[in-house]
Amino acid sequence: MVKLNHHYSKLAGGYLFPEMERRVAAFRTKHPDAPIVDLGIGDVKEPLCPSIISALEKASRELGSPETFKGYGPAQGYPFLREAIAKGDYGSLGISPDEIFISDGAKNDIGNFQEIFAVENRVAIPDPTYPVYIDTNVMAGRTRLPLKTGGYGGIIYLPCTEENNFLPQLPNRPCDLIYLCSPSNPTGTAMTRETLQMWVRYAKENEAVILFDGAYEAYVRSPHAVRSIYEIPGAKEVAVEFRSFSKTAGFTGLRCSYCVVPHSLKIVESYQSFSLHALWKRRQETKFGGVAYPIQRAAAAIYSEQGKKEVKAFIDDILDRAKRLRDGLSALGYRVFGGTDAPYLWVKTPGKMSSWEFFDQLLEQHYLVSVPGSGFGTEGEGYVRFSAFSEASKMTEALNRLEMVAQ
Ligand SMILES: *Cc1c(COP(=O)(O)O)cnc(C)c1O
């Protein structure tokens, strides 16, 4: 008789977004005319830049003619895109095109990468966090059941709190597989060089591996923040880096991302050395068919002179909105974090309100949708996440409304 993978039954369930939708829908039914502004979205709203569209059109037409038709592409991605990334994103850091793997999403790459590690590995994950790191390890059987206090037994949570500036600190127990996200979703905080140096040193000394999620790298503006983990000496021996065109250039619908697995990243077991690059390549060749040619051409267009300008303007715009929202909320007396190197603002609930209480208040009194911080982990309780992906006019409306109620 067929048996299920019962690790899936441990999943506490996609509770956050369905519950938010339920509450927003209930509110809409009661107040059909309320002009709701959604500051909860984690998706890009702007249309794609012109350079991207013209590359997409041109490449699609190539597929319609026998001289330029393309069938299966290389599982690792076309060399033209890997070369553009190596030069454009890593220039002086010395990452070779062969160390880059093109994929159709950082979410799936990060979710899949844990496959090549044993179930016994002890996993460390920031709290609050992007839920994919946790859920994929639950599915793989690397955790015990959900705890009454929140989270799962068996995961080493790294609290990111106001006290430590939302920067994950070394745990007091050993860990083998470490997830880091910078700039962070949901706290909007970028990791400092010192913190990352500490983690790289830890990974070297303890033969651990860091899975570094840089999905919001393009939003980094602070001079002290790190864009790539490979800026830290020694990181090429301990870290895999994931990046995506989703938040960088609005590819959430097109789907294109990449990860960097350096050749020098080796795991030594019983005096034998294993290359993570070779294992991941083998995995991708077996389970992944590559990203569509026109999409890879569209991604490569971001590295042209014109493409670079357009994408920078796209991100500057979102960061500008984040700043306005940050300034506006701060002026109203809210404690606001993030928003300078990320599209997200992490806002402390007033008084001793819970995340859900503040969510309800924002919805009912200000017609604003936020994301309750508690949905990202135990340490997210007492916060909500605002995103600057909403249209500029909506942002102004949101701020006006908050101000009106404050008066
Ligand atoms: C949006 C996001 C991703 C990735 O997205 P893809 O669209 O799958 O490339 C990865 N990590 C974090 C933290 C994100 O917020």
CSV table of N, CA and C in Angstrom, one decimal, residues 167-256:
chain,number,residue,atom,x,y,z
A,167,LEU,N,20.0,41.4,13.7
A,167,LEU,CA,21.1,40.6,13.1
A,167,LEU,C,21.3,39.3,13.8
A,168,PRO,N,21.2,38.2,13.0
A,168,PRO,CA,21.3,36.8,13.7
A,168,PRO,C,22.6,36.6,14.3
A,169,GLN,N,22.6,36.2,15.6
A,169,GLN,CA,23.8,36.0,16.3
A,169,GLN,C,24.1,34.5,16.4
A,170,LEU,N,25.4,34.1,16.8
A,170,LEU,CA,25.8,32.7,16.8
A,170,LEU,C,25.0,32.0,17.9
A,171,PRO,N,24.5,30.8,17.6
A,171,PRO,CA,23.7,30.1,18.6
A,171,PRO,C,24.6,29.5,19.7
A,172,ASN,N,24.0,29.1,20.8
A,172,ASN,CA,24.8,28.4,21.8
A,172,ASN,C,24.8,26.9,21.6
A,173,ARG,N,24.3,26.4,20.5
A,173,ARG,CA,24.4,25.0,20.2
A,173,ARG,C,25.0,24.9,18.8
A,174,PRO,N,25.7,23.8,18.5
A,174,PRO,CA,26.3,23.6,17.2
A,174,PRO,C,25.3,23.5,16.1
A,175,CYS,N,25.6,24.1,14.9
A,175,CYS,CA,24.7,23.9,13.8
A,175,CYS,C,25.5,23.6,12.5
A,176,ASP,N,24.9,23.0,11.5
A,176,ASP,CA,25.6,22.6,10.3
A,176,ASP,C,25.2,23.3,9.1
A,177,LEU,N,23.9,23.6,9.0
A,177,LEU,CA,23.4,24.2,7.8
A,177,LEU,C,22.7,25.5,8.3
A,178,ILE,N,23.2,26.6,7.7
A,178,ILE,CA,22.8,28.0,8.2
A,178,ILE,C,22.1,28.8,7.1
A,179,TYR,N,20.9,29.2,7.4
A,179,TYR,CA,20.2,30.1,6.4
A,179,TYR,C,20.4,31.5,6.8
A,180,LEU,N,20.9,32.4,5.9
A,180,LEU,CA,20.9,33.8,6.2
A,180,LEU,C,20.3,34.5,5.1
A,181,CYS,N,19.6,35.6,5.4
A,181,CYS,CA,18.9,36.4,4.4
A,181,CYS,C,19.2,37.9,4.6
A,182,SER,N,19.9,38.5,3.5
A,182,SER,CA,20.2,39.9,3.7
A,182,SER,C,20.2,40.6,2.3
A,183,PRO,N,19.5,41.7,2.3
A,183,PRO,CA,18.6,42.3,3.2
A,183,PRO,C,17.4,41.3,3.5
A,184,SER,N,17.0,41.4,4.8
A,184,SER,CA,16.1,40.4,5.3
A,184,SER,C,14.6,40.7,4.9
A,185,ASN,N,14.0,39.6,4.4
A,185,ASN,CA,12.5,39.6,4.4
A,185,ASN,C,12.1,38.7,5.6
A,186,PRO,N,11.5,39.3,6.7
A,186,PRO,CA,10.6,40.5,6.6
A,186,PRO,C,11.2,41.7,7.3
A,187,THR,N,12.4,41.7,8.0
A,187,THR,CA,12.7,42.9,8.8
A,187,THR,C,13.3,44.0,8.0
A,188,GLY,N,13.6,43.8,6.7
A,188,GLY,CA,14.2,44.9,5.9
A,188,GLY,C,15.6,45.3,6.3
A,189,THR,N,16.2,44.5,7.1
A,189,THR,CA,17.6,44.8,7.6
A,189,THR,C,18.7,44.2,6.8
A,190,ALA,N,19.7,44.9,6.5
A,190,ALA,CA,20.8,44.4,5.7
A,190,ALA,C,21.9,44.0,6.7
A,191,MET,N,22.6,42.9,6.5
A,191,MET,CA,23.6,42.4,7.4
A,191,MET,C,24.9,43.3,7.3
A,192,THR,N,25.6,43.5,8.4
A,192,THR,CA,26.8,44.2,8.3
A,192,THR,C,27.9,43.3,8.0
A,193,ARG,N,29.1,43.9,7.6
A,193,ARG,CA,30.3,43.1,7.3
A,193,ARG,C,30.7,42.3,8.5
A,194,GLU,N,30.6,42.9,9.7
A,194,GLU,CA,31.1,42.3,10.9
A,194,GLU,C,30.3,41.0,11.2
A,195,THR,N,29.0,41.1,11.1
A,195,THR,CA,28.1,40.0,11.4
A,195,THR,C,28.4,38.8,10.4
A,196,LEU,N,28.5,39.2,9.1
A,196,LEU,CA,28.8,38.1,8.1
A,196,LEU,C,30.1,37.5,8.3
A,197,GLN,N,31.1,38.3,8.7
A,197,GLN,CA,32.5,37.8,9.0
A,197,GLN,C,32.4,36.8,10.1
A,198,MET,N,31.6,37.1,11.1
A,198,MET,CA,31.4,36.2,12.3
A,198,MET,C,30.8,34.9,11.8
A,199,TRP,N,29.9,34.9,10.9
A,199,TRP,CA,29.2,33.7,10.4
A,199,TRP,C,30.1,32.9,9.5
A,200,VAL,N,30.9,33.6,8.7
A,200,VAL,CA,31.8,32.8,7.8
A,200,VAL,C,32.9,32.1,8.6
A,201,ARG,N,33.4,32.8,9.7
A,201,ARG,CA,34.4,32.2,10.5
A,201,ARG,C,33.8,31.0,11.3
A,202,TYR,N,32.6,31.2,11.7
A,202,TYR,CA,31.9,30.1,12.4
A,202,TYR,C,31.8,28.9,11.5
A,203,ALA,N,31.3,29.1,10.3
A,203,ALA,CA,31.1,28.0,9.3
A,203,ALA,C,32.5,27.3,9.0
A,204,LYS,N,33.5,28.1,8.9
A,204,LYS,CA,34.9,27.5,8.6
A,204,LYS,C,35.3,26.6,9.8
A,205,GLU,N,35.2,27.2,11.0
A,205,GLU,CA,35.7,26.5,12.2
A,205,GLU,C,34.8,25.2,12.5
A,206,ASN,N,33.5,25.3,12.1
A,206,ASN,CA,32.7,24.1,12.5
A,206,ASN,C,32.3,23.3,11.3
A,207,GLU,N,32.9,23.5,10.1
A,207,GLU,CA,32.6,22.8,8.9
A,207,GLU,C,31.1,22.8,8.6
A,208,ALA,N,30.5,24.0,8.7
A,208,ALA,CA,29.1,24.2,8.4
A,208,ALA,C,29.0,24.9,7.0
A,209,VAL,N,27.8,24.9,6.5
A,209,VAL,CA,27.6,25.5,5.2
A,209,VAL,C,26.5,26.6,5.4
A,210,ILE,N,26.8,27.8,4.7
A,210,ILE,CA,25.8,28.9,4.8
A,210,ILE,C,25.0,28.9,3.5
A,211,LEU,N,23.7,29.0,3.6
A,211,LEU,CA,22.9,29.2,2.4
A,211,LEU,C,22.4,30.7,2.5
A,212,PHE,N,23.0,31.5,1.7
A,212,PHE,CA,22.8,33.0,1.8
A,212,PHE,C,21.8,33.5,0.7
A,213,ASP,N,20.7,34.0,1.2
A,213,ASP,CA,19.6,34.4,0.3
A,213,ASP,C,19.8,36.0,0.1
A,214,GLY,N,20.2,36.3,-1.1
A,214,GLY,CA,20.4,37.7,-1.5
A,214,GLY,C,19.3,38.2,-2.4
A,215,ALA,N,18.1,37.8,-2.2
A,215,ALA,CA,17.0,38.2,-3.2
A,215,ALA,C,16.8,39.7,-3.3
A,216,TYR,N,17.2,40.4,-2.2
A,216,TYR,CA,17.0,41.9,-2.2
A,216,TYR,C,18.3,42.6,-2.3
A,217,GLU,N,19.3,42.0,-2.8
A,217,GLU,CA,20.6,42.6,-2.9
A,217,GLU,C,20.6,43.9,-3.6
A,218,ALA,N,19.8,44.0,-4.7
A,218,ALA,CA,19.8,45.3,-5.5
A,218,ALA,C,19.3,46.5,-4.7
A,219,TYR,N,18.7,46.2,-3.5
A,219,TYR,CA,18.1,47.3,-2.8
A,219,TYR,C,19.1,47.9,-1.8
A,220,VAL,N,20.3,47.3,-1.6
A,220,VAL,CA,21.3,47.7,-0.7
A,220,VAL,C,21.8,49.1,-1.1
A,221,ARG,N,21.8,50.1,-0.1
A,221,ARG,CA,22.3,51.4,-0.4
A,221,ARG,C,23.3,51.8,0.7
A,222,SER,N,23.1,51.3,2.0
A,222,SER,CA,24.0,51.7,3.1
A,222,SER,C,25.4,51.2,2.8
A,223,PRO,N,26.4,52.1,3.0
A,223,PRO,CA,27.8,51.8,2.7
A,223,PRO,C,28.3,50.6,3.6
A,224,HIS,N,27.8,50.5,4.8
A,224,HIS,CA,28.3,49.4,5.7
A,224,HIS,C,27.7,48.1,5.4
A,225,ALA,N,26.6,48.0,4.6
A,225,ALA,CA,26.0,46.7,4.3
A,225,ALA,C,26.7,46.0,3.2
A,226,VAL,N,26.6,44.6,3.3
A,226,VAL,CA,27.2,43.8,2.3
A,226,VAL,C,26.2,43.4,1.3
A,227,ARG,N,26.7,43.3,0.0
A,227,ARG,CA,25.8,42.9,-1.1
A,227,ARG,C,25.9,41.4,-1.4
A,228,SER,N,27.1,41.0,-1.3
A,228,SER,CA,27.3,39.5,-1.6
A,228,SER,C,28.2,39.0,-0.4
A,229,ILE,N,27.8,37.7,-0.1
A,229,ILE,CA,28.6,37.1,1.0
A,229,ILE,C,30.1,36.9,0.6
A,230,TYR,N,30.3,36.8,-0.8
A,230,TYR,CA,31.7,36.6,-1.2
A,230,TYR,C,32.6,37.8,-1.1
A,231,GLU,N,32.0,38.9,-0.6
A,231,GLU,CA,32.8,40.1,-0.2
A,231,GLU,C,33.6,39.7,1.1
A,232,ILE,N,33.2,38.7,1.8
A,232,ILE,CA,33.9,38.3,3.0
A,232,ILE,C,35.0,37.2,2.7
A,233,PRO,N,36.2,37.5,3.0
A,233,PRO,CA,37.3,36.5,2.7
A,233,PRO,C,36.9,35.2,3.3
A,234,GLY,N,37.1,34.1,2.5
A,234,GLY,CA,36.9,32.8,3.0
A,234,GLY,C,35.5,32.3,2.7
A,235,ALA,N,34.6,33.2,2.3
A,235,ALA,CA,33.2,32.8,2.1
A,235,ALA,C,33.0,31.7,0.9
A,236,LYS,N,33.9,31.8,0.0
A,236,LYS,CA,33.8,30.9,-1.2
A,236,LYS,C,34.0,29.4,-0.7
A,237,GLU,N,34.6,29.2,0.5
A,237,GLU,CA,34.8,27.8,0.9
A,237,GLU,C,33.6,27.4,1.8
A,238,VAL,N,32.7,28.3,2.1
A,238,VAL,CA,31.6,27.9,3.0
A,238,VAL,C,30.2,28.3,2.6
A,239,ALA,N,30.1,29.1,1.5
A,239,ALA,CA,28.7,29.6,1.3
A,239,ALA,C,28.2,29.5,-0.1
A,240,VAL,N,26.9,29.2,-0.2
A,240,VAL,CA,26.2,29.2,-1.5
A,240,VAL,C,25.4,30.5,-1.5
A,241,GLU,N,25.3,31.2,-2.6
A,241,GLU,CA,24.5,32.5,-2.6
A,241,GLU,C,23.4,32.4,-3.7
A,242,PHE,N,22.2,32.8,-3.2
A,242,PHE,CA,21.0,32.7,-4.1
A,242,PHE,C,20.6,34.2,-4.4
A,243,ARG,N,20.3,34.4,-5.7
A,243,ARG,CA,19.8,35.7,-6.1
A,243,ARG,C,18.7,35.5,-7.1
A,244,SER,N,17.9,36.6,-7.3
A,244,SER,CA,16.7,36.4,-8.1
A,244,SER,C,16.5,37.7,-8.9
A,245,PHE,N,16.0,37.6,-10.1
A,245,PHE,CA,15.6,38.8,-10.8
A,245,PHE,C,14.2,39.2,-10.4
A,246,SER,N,13.5,38.5,-9.6
A,246,SER,CA,12.1,38.8,-9.2
A,246,SER,C,12.0,40.2,-8.6
A,247,LYS,N,12.7,40.5,-7.5
A,247,LYS,CA,12.6,41.8,-6.9
A,247,LYS,C,13.6,42.8,-7.4
A,248,THR,N,14.6,42.3,-8.1
A,248,THR,CA,15.6,43.2,-8.8
A,248,THR,C,15.0,43.9,-10.0
A,249,ALA,N,14.2,43.1,-10.8
A,249,ALA,CA,13.8,43.7,-12.0
A,249,ALA,C,12.3,43.3,-12.4
A,250,GLY,N,11.6,42.9,-11.4
A,250,GLY,CA,10.1,42.6,-11.6
A,250,GLY,C,9.9,41.3,-12.4
A,251,PHE,N,10.7,40.3,-12.1
A,251,PHE,CA,10.6,39.0,-12.8
A,251,PHE,C,9.7,38.0,-12.0
A,252,THR,N,8.9,38.5,-11.1
A,252,THR,CA,8.1,37.5,-10.3
A,252,THR,C,7.2,36.6,-11.1
A,253,GLY,N,6.7,37.2,-12.2
A,253,GLY,CA,5.9,36.4,-13.2
A,253,GLY,C,6.7,35.7,-14.2
A,254,LEU,N,7.8,36.4,-14.7
A,254,LEU,CA,8.6,35.7,-15.8
A,254,LEU,C,9.4,34.5,-15.3
A,255,ARG,N,9.9,34.6,-14.0
A,255,ARG,CA,10.7,33.6,-13.3
A,255,ARG,C,12.1,33.4,-13.9
A,256,CYS,N,13.0,34.0,-13.2
A,256,CYS,CA,14.5,33.8,-13.5
A,256,CYS,C,15.3,34.2,-12.2
